[in-house]
């Protein structure tokens, strides 16, 4: 067994949904019925005015189309690539009622946004309004960026603090390359910076600065720090060489253009990130890739279209299987994963059954690489003494504005929801931006 370093091949990592050629975009836009009640708009968490931006494509007004999108969703470019449109806008399209293919809203949105970025992504920089308190946004992911942009457009002075070297959160580090490339995520951050938002990287709270420092300098603080590190499995062998968490694995190959490959790789988990990691391993050149999930196929949390894609890529699925130990060779590298079969226990009060390990069913999967994609832990420690309440490990907010039980703190994105789509984080960040603006304006007034 061996681990080698594979180079990301642009041809292999071709985008899953390549852009529409110009003529195709116009034809597709003209299929839209421009519905008055626009269920597609209602289904979008950021409520982009879909018929309006599509109408502008039909007349060749691509910049106007992009501005309509940006009005509701400042990360309209990345959302056009990563949104699960099949279950959001396109899933709601009235064309389904007529047994016709839904309008390709995601690709049309991308068409307009690509034009905007190719043309230099320029918007007038809003003037700073004097006398307003400054705002700090913790975390450089979609929620924080959306919050910061909303506030900056309203004349506030905003600084984003990102712990990592590169901003963009999961868009840069955690979303698979074939959906959203790191440079495309980073150019979106640059665009937000061009509006006058300051983005500071390498700023880890508790090390470089403390929350108390921010409280002194800023009138309000938005927490958009996402989730913490991937949860531990608490099984022997987790510290061996060749065990990686899925978000780090995806982020590594996206930013370095290389990635470790194994002859046989096992991914533990059944969510969309697990699938992204498995497909990445396969595309990088790993021989056999397995996904191990402790429940059955019907309970798998990944979207169906992600699952179908994984099957097409030749990923092998082991259902009702749980890891119990990772075994290492003498050199400290992984040589195999020990698993057991599971069976579903009695349903609890909510009707959900928990899988139980079936004794005596242990078996080994020889492998040289284990990727753990079991969800991320929540960041409760950071805010422990700030009078901020939590619910199930997530920051509790008191209304649509994202204000927490400490009025100076607002929050949105995965640290509130526990992990949802990028577009949900953008919607929450924008709403919090509106809420913070009102809070600070009222305080001033
Ligand atoms: Fe166009 Fe479909 Fe939206 Fe109607 S529901 S406006 S047809 S995209």
Short mmCIF file of C-alpha atoms and ligand atoms in Angstrom, two decimals:
data_model
loop_
_atom_site.label_atom_id
_atom_site.label_comp_id
_atom_site.label_asym_id
_atom_site.label_seq_id
_atom_site.Cartn_x
_atom_site.Cartn_y
_atom_site.Cartn_z
CA UNK A 1 0.00 0.00 0.00
CA UNK A 2 1.27 3.47 -0.75
CA UNK A 3 0.25 7.05 -0.77
CA UNK A 4 1.54 9.25 -3.54
CA UNK A 5 0.87 12.82 -4.46
CA UNK A 6 -1.44 13.29 -7.45
CA UNK A 7 -1.69 16.44 -9.53
CA UNK A 8 -5.07 17.97 -10.16
CA UNK A 9 -5.74 17.56 -13.85
CA UNK A 10 -7.98 20.34 -15.18
CA UNK A 11 -9.35 17.99 -17.85
CA UNK A 12 -10.31 15.36 -15.27
CA UNK A 13 -11.69 17.96 -12.90
CA UNK A 14 -13.81 19.53 -15.60
CA UNK A 15 -16.78 21.30 -14.11
CA UNK A 16 -19.84 19.19 -13.49
CA UNK A 17 -22.09 21.81 -15.08
CA UNK A 18 -20.05 23.67 -17.72
CA UNK A 19 -21.23 27.15 -18.71
CA UNK A 20 -23.94 27.60 -21.33
CA UNK A 21 -22.76 28.91 -24.70
CA UNK A 22 -24.21 32.39 -25.38
CA UNK A 23 -26.74 31.26 -27.98
CA UNK A 24 -27.96 28.38 -25.80
CA UNK A 25 -28.40 30.80 -22.90
CA UNK A 26 -30.65 33.05 -24.98
CA UNK A 27 -32.71 30.09 -26.19
CA UNK A 28 -33.05 28.76 -22.65
CA UNK A 29 -33.96 32.20 -21.25
CA UNK A 30 -36.69 32.52 -23.87
CA UNK A 31 -38.29 29.26 -22.65
CA UNK A 32 -39.10 30.96 -19.31
CA UNK A 33 -42.76 31.89 -18.81
CA UNK A 34 -41.84 34.85 -16.56
CA UNK A 35 -44.44 33.73 -14.06
CA UNK A 36 -46.19 36.42 -12.09
CA UNK A 37 -46.03 34.50 -8.81
CA UNK A 38 -42.57 33.01 -9.65
CA UNK A 39 -42.40 29.92 -7.42
CA UNK A 40 -38.70 29.73 -8.33
CA UNK A 41 -38.11 33.05 -6.53
CA UNK A 42 -40.04 31.88 -3.51
CA UNK A 43 -38.02 28.65 -3.40
CA UNK A 44 -34.71 30.53 -3.40
CA UNK A 45 -33.57 31.25 0.19
CA UNK A 46 -32.23 34.64 -0.99
CA UNK A 47 -35.37 35.30 -3.09
CA UNK A 48 -33.54 36.28 -6.26
CA UNK A 49 -36.03 37.77 -8.74
CA UNK A 50 -35.58 34.91 -11.20
CA UNK A 51 -37.98 35.96 -14.00
CA UNK A 52 -36.52 39.47 -13.91
CA UNK A 53 -32.90 38.37 -14.31
CA UNK A 54 -33.84 35.82 -16.98
CA UNK A 55 -35.84 38.47 -18.89
CA UNK A 56 -32.73 40.66 -19.01
CA UNK A 57 -30.76 37.78 -20.54
CA UNK A 58 -33.28 37.55 -23.37
CA UNK A 59 -32.55 41.20 -24.27
CA UNK A 60 -28.77 40.81 -23.97
CA UNK A 61 -28.61 42.97 -20.82
CA UNK A 62 -26.23 40.67 -18.95
CA UNK A 63 -24.88 43.31 -16.59
CA UNK A 64 -28.41 44.31 -15.65
CA UNK A 65 -29.21 40.64 -15.12
CA UNK A 66 -26.19 40.24 -12.82
CA UNK A 67 -27.17 43.34 -10.85
CA UNK A 68 -30.64 41.88 -10.27
CA UNK A 69 -29.00 38.73 -8.91
CA UNK A 70 -26.51 40.65 -6.76
CA UNK A 71 -29.29 42.75 -5.30
CA UNK A 72 -30.54 39.66 -3.47
CA UNK A 73 -27.42 37.52 -3.35
CA UNK A 74 -23.95 39.05 -3.31
CA UNK A 75 -22.47 35.55 -3.79
CA UNK A 76 -24.61 34.95 -6.88
CA UNK A 77 -21.67 33.53 -8.81
CA UNK A 78 -20.73 30.79 -6.37
CA UNK A 79 -24.37 30.00 -5.60
CA UNK A 80 -25.02 29.51 -9.33
CA UNK A 81 -22.44 26.71 -9.19
CA UNK A 82 -23.02 25.08 -5.80
CA UNK A 83 -26.75 25.49 -5.14
CA UNK A 84 -28.78 22.28 -5.18
CA UNK A 85 -31.08 23.87 -7.77
CA UNK A 86 -32.87 20.58 -8.32
CA UNK A 87 -34.47 20.92 -4.89
CA UNK A 88 -34.69 24.74 -4.81
CA UNK A 89 -35.53 27.07 -7.72
CA UNK A 90 -35.52 24.52 -10.52
CA UNK A 91 -37.42 22.06 -8.36
CA UNK A 92 -40.18 24.67 -8.00
CA UNK A 93 -40.29 25.70 -11.68
CA UNK A 94 -43.81 25.52 -13.14
CA UNK A 95 -42.46 23.62 -16.15
CA UNK A 96 -42.70 20.45 -14.04
CA UNK A 97 -46.49 20.88 -14.08
CA UNK A 98 -46.45 20.66 -17.88
CA UNK A 99 -44.11 17.65 -17.89
CA UNK A 100 -41.38 19.80 -19.37
CA UNK A 101 -37.77 20.23 -18.34
CA UNK A 102 -37.45 23.01 -15.75
CA UNK A 103 -35.70 26.20 -16.83
CA UNK A 104 -31.95 25.87 -16.20
CA UNK A 105 -31.95 28.70 -13.69
CA UNK A 106 -28.56 27.82 -12.18
CA UNK A 107 -26.80 27.88 -15.54
CA UNK A 108 -28.54 31.09 -16.59
CA UNK A 109 -27.52 32.72 -13.33
CA UNK A 110 -23.98 31.59 -13.95
CA UNK A 111 -24.14 32.99 -17.49
CA UNK A 112 -25.00 36.46 -16.17
CA UNK A 113 -22.54 36.33 -13.28
CA UNK A 114 -19.65 35.09 -15.44
CA UNK A 115 -20.25 38.05 -17.75
CA UNK A 116 -20.16 40.41 -14.77
CA UNK A 117 -16.84 38.99 -13.53
CA UNK A 118 -15.30 38.77 -17.00
CA UNK A 119 -16.13 42.46 -17.42
CA UNK A 120 -14.17 43.36 -14.26
CA UNK A 121 -16.86 42.99 -11.55
CA UNK A 122 -17.20 46.70 -10.96
CA UNK A 123 -19.78 48.38 -8.76
CA UNK A 124 -19.63 51.93 -7.39
CA UNK A 125 -18.06 51.98 -3.91
CA UNK A 126 -20.64 53.24 -1.44
CA UNK A 127 -19.60 56.22 0.71
CA UNK A 128 -19.01 55.64 4.41
CA UNK A 129 -21.66 57.31 6.53
CA UNK A 130 -20.03 59.40 9.27
CA UNK A 131 -20.83 58.73 12.92
CA UNK A 132 -21.76 55.08 12.53
CA UNK A 133 -20.16 52.42 14.69
CA UNK A 134 -17.89 49.91 12.94
CA UNK A 135 -18.87 46.25 12.55
CA UNK A 136 -16.71 43.12 12.87
CA UNK A 137 -17.61 39.89 11.08
CA UNK A 138 -15.93 36.79 12.43
CA UNK A 139 -15.31 34.14 9.78
CA UNK A 140 -14.60 34.70 6.09
CA UNK A 141 -17.27 32.37 4.69
CA UNK A 142 -20.52 33.06 2.85
CA UNK A 143 -22.56 34.22 5.87
CA UNK A 144 -19.95 36.74 7.01
CA UNK A 145 -19.25 37.97 3.49
CA UNK A 146 -22.95 38.49 2.79
CA UNK A 147 -23.41 40.31 6.11
CA UNK A 148 -20.34 42.48 5.50
CA UNK A 149 -21.41 43.39 1.96
CA UNK A 150 -24.93 44.30 3.08
CA UNK A 151 -23.59 46.60 5.78
CA UNK A 152 -20.99 48.15 3.49
CA UNK A 153 -23.67 48.92 0.89
CA UNK A 154 -25.53 50.73 3.69
CA UNK A 155 -22.49 52.88 4.44
CA UNK A 156 -21.00 50.99 7.39
CA UNK A 157 -17.29 50.41 7.95
CA UNK A 158 -16.89 46.60 8.15
CA UNK A 159 -13.96 44.28 8.80
CA UNK A 160 -14.02 40.52 8.22
CA UNK A 161 -11.71 38.38 10.37
CA UNK A 162 -10.79 35.01 8.85
CA UNK A 163 -8.68 32.48 10.77
CA UNK A 164 -7.27 30.71 7.71
CA UNK A 165 -4.78 31.97 5.17
CA UNK A 166 -7.46 32.19 2.46
CA UNK A 167 -10.96 33.61 2.87
CA UNK A 168 -14.16 32.21 1.37
CA UNK A 169 -14.95 29.52 3.96
CA UNK A 170 -16.35 26.30 2.55
CA UNK A 171 -16.60 27.87 -0.92
CA UNK A 172 -12.81 28.02 -1.03
CA UNK A 173 -11.97 25.00 1.12
CA UNK A 174 -14.85 22.59 1.37
CA UNK A 175 -16.88 22.52 -1.86
CA UNK A 176 -15.58 20.06 -4.43
CA UNK A 177 -13.38 21.39 -7.25
CA UNK A 178 -15.72 20.18 -9.99
CA UNK A 179 -18.46 22.40 -8.57
CA UNK A 180 -16.58 25.52 -7.52
CA UNK A 181 -12.91 26.23 -8.10
CA UNK A 182 -10.96 28.06 -5.42
CA UNK A 183 -10.01 30.96 -7.77
CA UNK A 184 -13.70 31.51 -8.54
CA UNK A 185 -14.46 31.67 -4.82
CA UNK A 186 -11.52 34.00 -4.18
CA UNK A 187 -12.47 36.39 -6.98
CA UNK A 188 -15.87 36.75 -5.35
CA UNK A 189 -14.16 37.72 -2.08
CA UNK A 190 -12.03 40.24 -4.01
CA UNK A 191 -15.21 41.72 -5.44
CA UNK A 192 -16.62 42.18 -1.93
CA UNK A 193 -13.33 43.78 -0.89
CA UNK A 194 -13.63 46.12 -3.86
CA UNK A 195 -16.84 47.44 -2.30
CA UNK A 196 -14.76 48.64 0.64
CA UNK A 197 -15.03 45.65 3.00
CA UNK A 198 -11.73 44.97 4.76
CA UNK A 199 -10.83 41.25 4.90
CA UNK A 200 -8.09 40.23 7.36
CA UNK A 201 -6.80 36.65 7.12
CA UNK A 202 -4.77 34.57 9.58
CA UNK A 203 -6.79 36.14 12.42
CA UNK A 204 -7.63 33.35 14.83
CA UNK A 205 -9.70 34.41 17.84
CA UNK A 206 -8.03 33.55 21.10
CA UNK A 207 -4.59 33.69 19.54
CA UNK A 208 -4.08 36.87 17.50
CA UNK A 209 -6.90 38.72 19.25
CA UNK A 210 -9.66 38.25 21.79
CA UNK A 211 -13.37 38.96 21.52
CA UNK A 212 -12.92 41.64 24.19
CA UNK A 213 -10.61 43.52 21.78
CA UNK A 214 -13.35 43.50 19.16
CA UNK A 215 -16.00 44.59 21.65
CA UNK A 216 -13.96 47.70 22.43
CA UNK A 217 -13.44 48.63 18.78
CA UNK A 218 -16.71 47.63 17.12
CA UNK A 219 -20.35 48.52 17.76
CA UNK A 220 -21.64 45.08 16.71
CA UNK A 221 -20.11 41.69 16.04
CA UNK A 222 -21.42 39.12 13.59
CA UNK A 223 -20.49 35.50 14.22
CA UNK A 224 -20.27 33.61 10.95
CA UNK A 225 -17.51 31.27 11.94
CA UNK A 226 -19.16 28.12 10.63
CA UNK A 227 -18.60 24.86 12.44
CA UNK A 228 -15.55 23.60 14.23
CA UNK A 229 -13.27 20.75 13.19
CA UNK A 230 -14.66 17.42 11.96
CA UNK A 231 -16.02 15.37 14.83
CA UNK A 232 -13.79 12.65 16.26
CA UNK A 233 -14.91 9.05 15.81
CA UNK A 234 -13.27 8.01 19.08
CA UNK A 235 -11.90 4.79 17.65
CA UNK A 236 -8.29 3.52 17.80
CA UNK A 237 -5.97 4.69 15.02
CA UNK A 238 -7.47 8.12 14.31
CA UNK A 239 -4.05 9.76 14.59
CA UNK A 240 -2.32 7.56 12.01
CA UNK A 241 -0.77 9.04 8.88
CA UNK A 242 -3.30 8.80 6.08
CA UNK A 243 -6.35 9.76 8.15
CA UNK A 244 -7.75 13.11 7.02
CA UNK A 245 -10.94 15.04 7.53
CA UNK A 246 -12.93 15.60 4.36
CA UNK A 247 -13.01 19.42 4.46
CA UNK A 248 -9.21 19.63 4.86
CA UNK A 249 -8.73 17.08 2.07
CA UNK A 250 -10.94 18.99 -0.38
CA UNK A 251 -9.40 22.33 0.63
CA UNK A 252 -5.86 20.98 0.19
CA UNK A 253 -6.28 19.84 -3.39
CA UNK A 254 -8.30 22.92 -4.35
CA UNK A 255 -5.66 25.35 -3.12
CA UNK A 256 -2.45 23.44 -3.88
CA UNK A 257 -3.53 21.76 -7.13
CA UNK A 258 -2.13 18.47 -5.77
CA UNK A 259 -3.52 15.84 -3.49
CA UNK A 260 -2.61 12.57 -1.85
CA UNK A 261 -3.90 9.49 -3.65
CA UNK A 262 -4.15 5.93 -2.46
CA UNK A 263 -4.63 2.62 -4.15
CA UNK A 264 -7.64 2.07 -1.99
CA UNK A 265 -9.42 4.87 -0.14
CA UNK A 266 -12.28 4.65 2.35
CA UNK A 267 -14.53 7.63 3.07
CA UNK A 268 -16.55 7.46 6.29
CA UNK A 269 -19.91 9.24 6.19
CA UNK A 270 -22.98 9.55 3.99
CA UNK A 271 -23.47 13.29 3.43
CA UNK A 272 -22.74 15.56 0.50
CA UNK A 273 -19.24 16.38 1.78
CA UNK A 274 -18.47 12.65 2.03
CA UNK A 275 -19.51 12.26 -1.61
CA UNK A 276 -17.44 15.28 -2.66
CA UNK A 277 -14.38 13.76 -0.97
CA UNK A 278 -14.95 10.31 -2.49
CA UNK A 279 -15.30 11.74 -5.99
CA UNK A 280 -12.22 13.92 -5.47
CA UNK A 281 -10.20 10.86 -4.41
CA UNK A 282 -11.36 9.01 -7.50
CA UNK A 283 -10.63 11.93 -9.82
CA UNK A 284 -7.17 12.44 -8.33
CA UNK A 285 -6.31 8.90 -9.36
CA UNK A 286 -7.07 6.65 -6.41
CA UNK A 287 -7.83 3.11 -7.53
CA UNK A 288 -10.79 1.88 -5.52
CA UNK A 289 -12.86 4.26 -3.43
CA UNK A 290 -15.36 3.04 -0.83
CA UNK A 291 -17.94 4.92 1.18
CA UNK A 292 -18.84 3.46 4.54
CA UNK A 293 -22.17 4.51 6.05
CA UNK A 294 -23.71 3.13 9.23
CA UNK A 295 -27.31 3.39 8.03
CA UNK A 296 -28.95 2.07 4.86
CA UNK A 297 -29.23 3.56 1.39
CA UNK A 298 -32.69 5.16 2.01
CA UNK A 299 -31.40 7.04 5.08
CA UNK A 300 -28.37 8.49 3.33
CA UNK A 301 -28.44 12.29 3.89
CA UNK A 302 -26.69 13.21 0.61
CA UNK A 303 -28.82 14.62 -2.18
CA UNK A 304 -29.97 12.00 -4.66
CA UNK A 305 -28.27 13.67 -7.62
CA UNK A 306 -24.96 13.64 -5.69
CA UNK A 307 -25.42 9.93 -4.97
CA UNK A 308 -26.17 9.20 -8.63
CA UNK A 309 -23.06 11.11 -9.65
CA UNK A 310 -20.94 9.11 -7.20
CA UNK A 311 -22.29 5.83 -8.57
CA UNK A 312 -21.43 6.92 -12.10
CA UNK A 313 -17.91 7.69 -10.92
CA UNK A 314 -17.54 4.10 -9.72
CA UNK A 315 -17.63 4.77 -5.97
CA UNK A 316 -18.46 1.60 -3.98
CA UNK A 317 -20.98 1.91 -1.14
CA UNK A 318 -20.96 -0.19 2.00
CA UNK A 319 -24.29 0.27 3.76
CA UNK A 320 -25.04 -0.59 7.40
CA UNK A 321 -21.35 -0.56 8.13
CA UNK A 322 -19.58 1.25 10.96
CA UNK A 323 -15.84 1.74 11.56
CA UNK A 324 -14.43 0.38 14.83
CA UNK A 325 -10.65 0.78 14.38
CA UNK A 326 -8.06 2.06 11.95
CA UNK A 327 -5.03 -0.20 11.75
CA UNK A 328 -1.55 1.04 10.94
CA UNK A 329 1.62 -0.41 9.51
CA UNK A 330 4.96 -0.19 11.35
CA UNK A 331 5.79 3.05 9.55
CA UNK A 332 2.74 4.75 11.14
CA UNK A 333 0.67 4.81 7.98
CA UNK A 334 -2.84 3.44 7.60
CA UNK A 335 -3.05 -0.13 6.33
CA UNK A 336 -6.69 -0.94 6.89
CA UNK A 337 -10.06 -0.04 8.36
CA UNK A 338 -11.86 -2.47 10.63
CA UNK A 339 -15.64 -2.30 10.41
CA UNK A 340 -18.71 -4.05 11.75
CA UNK A 341 -22.11 -4.53 10.23
CA UNK A 342 -24.93 -2.61 11.88
CA UNK A 343 -28.62 -3.28 12.37
CA UNK A 344 -31.26 -0.71 13.13
CA UNK A 345 -32.37 -0.49 16.79
CA UNK A 346 -35.86 0.24 18.06
CA UNK A 347 -37.24 3.63 16.90
CA UNK A 348 -37.10 6.39 19.53
CA UNK A 349 -39.94 8.80 20.40
CA UNK A 350 -39.34 10.70 17.14
CA UNK A 351 -39.59 7.48 15.14
CA UNK A 352 -35.90 7.50 14.18
CA UNK A 353 -33.86 4.36 14.77
CA UNK A 354 -30.23 4.38 15.77
CA UNK A 355 -27.91 1.81 14.21
CA UNK A 356 -26.32 -0.69 16.59
CA UNK A 357 -23.15 -2.63 15.94
CA UNK A 358 -23.83 -6.32 15.28
CA UNK A 359 -21.42 -8.34 17.39
CA UNK A 360 -19.14 -10.80 15.63
CA UNK A 361 -19.50 -9.23 12.21
CA UNK A 362 -16.09 -7.52 12.14
CA UNK A 363 -14.25 -7.40 8.83
CA UNK A 364 -11.30 -5.46 7.44
CA UNK A 365 -10.99 -3.23 4.41
CA UNK A 366 -7.33 -2.96 3.40
CA UNK A 367 -6.69 0.68 2.49
CA UNK A 368 -4.00 3.33 2.63
CA UNK A 369 -6.16 6.35 3.12
CA UNK A 370 -9.18 7.09 5.35
CA UNK A 371 -11.19 10.28 4.89
CA UNK A 372 -13.56 11.19 7.70
CA UNK A 373 -16.69 13.13 6.75
CA UNK A 374 -18.86 12.84 9.85
CA UNK A 375 -20.05 16.43 10.23
CA UNK A 376 -18.35 19.16 12.12
CA UNK A 377 -18.44 19.95 15.81
CA UNK A 378 -19.96 23.18 16.99
CA UNK A 379 -18.00 26.13 18.29
CA UNK A 380 -19.50 26.67 21.72
CA UNK A 381 -16.28 27.35 23.66
CA UNK A 382 -15.51 30.58 21.84
CA UNK A 383 -18.64 32.33 23.11
CA UNK A 384 -18.87 30.61 26.47
CA UNK A 385 -18.81 33.71 28.72
CA UNK A 386 -20.63 36.14 26.44
CA UNK A 387 -24.22 35.63 27.65
CA UNK A 388 -24.96 33.97 24.33
CA UNK A 389 -27.33 31.04 24.51
CA UNK A 390 -27.00 27.84 22.50
CA UNK A 391 -29.52 25.28 21.32
CA UNK A 392 -28.23 21.80 20.46
CA UNK A 393 -24.72 23.18 20.26
CA UNK A 394 -25.67 25.95 17.81
CA UNK A 395 -25.84 29.68 18.51
CA UNK A 396 -29.43 30.63 19.37
CA UNK A 397 -30.80 33.69 17.60
CA UNK A 398 -33.85 35.60 18.74
CA UNK A 399 -35.47 36.54 15.45
CA UNK A 400 -35.01 36.90 11.72
CA UNK A 401 -32.24 39.47 12.15
CA UNK A 402 -29.93 36.89 13.70
CA UNK A 403 -29.50 38.81 16.95
CA UNK A 404 -28.33 36.57 19.78
CA UNK A 405 -29.25 36.77 23.45
CA UNK A 406 -26.37 39.26 23.76
CA UNK A 407 -27.71 42.27 21.76
CA UNK A 408 -24.26 43.29 20.52
CA UNK A 409 -23.75 39.90 18.87
CA UNK A 410 -25.50 38.63 15.75
CA UNK A 411 -24.96 35.27 14.09
CA UNK A 412 -25.77 33.34 10.94
CA UNK A 413 -24.71 30.46 8.73
CA UNK A 414 -23.63 27.02 9.88
CA UNK A 415 -22.86 28.08 13.48
CA UNK A 416 -26.61 28.78 13.81
CA UNK A 417 -28.10 26.15 11.51
CA UNK A 418 -25.65 23.32 12.24
CA UNK A 419 -24.82 23.01 8.54
CA UNK A 420 -26.99 23.95 5.58
CA UNK A 421 -26.46 25.17 2.02
CA UNK A 422 -24.24 28.08 0.99
CA UNK A 423 -27.31 29.97 -0.19
CA UNK A 424 -28.92 29.63 3.25
CA UNK A 425 -25.80 31.11 4.83
CA UNK A 426 -25.90 34.02 2.36
CA UNK A 427 -29.57 34.66 3.16
CA UNK A 428 -28.90 34.62 6.91
CA UNK A 429 -25.84 36.84 6.56
CA UNK A 430 -27.77 39.41 4.54
CA UNK A 431 -30.68 39.42 7.00
CA UNK A 432 -28.24 39.89 9.88
CA UNK A 433 -26.64 42.79 7.98
CA UNK A 434 -30.04 44.48 7.81
CA UNK A 435 -30.62 43.72 11.51
CA UNK A 436 -27.23 45.10 12.58
CA UNK A 437 -27.78 48.27 10.54
CA UNK A 438 -31.12 48.86 12.31
CA UNK A 439 -29.60 48.09 15.71
CA UNK A 440 -26.73 50.55 15.25
CA UNK A 441 -28.86 53.25 13.61
CA UNK A 442 -31.40 53.10 16.46
CA UNK A 443 -28.61 53.23 18.99
CA UNK A 444 -27.18 56.31 17.27
CA UNK A 445 -30.54 57.93 16.82
FE1 LIG B 1 -39.46 30.91 -15.38
FE2 LIG B 1 -39.85 28.48 -14.19
FE3 LIG B 1 -39.51 30.68 -12.68
FE4 LIG B 1 -41.77 30.39 -14.09
S1 LIG B 1 -41.09 29.11 -12.38
S2 LIG B 1 -40.50 32.26 -13.88
S3 LIG B 1 -40.98 29.32 -15.91
S4 LIG B 1 -38.01 29.79 -14.09
#
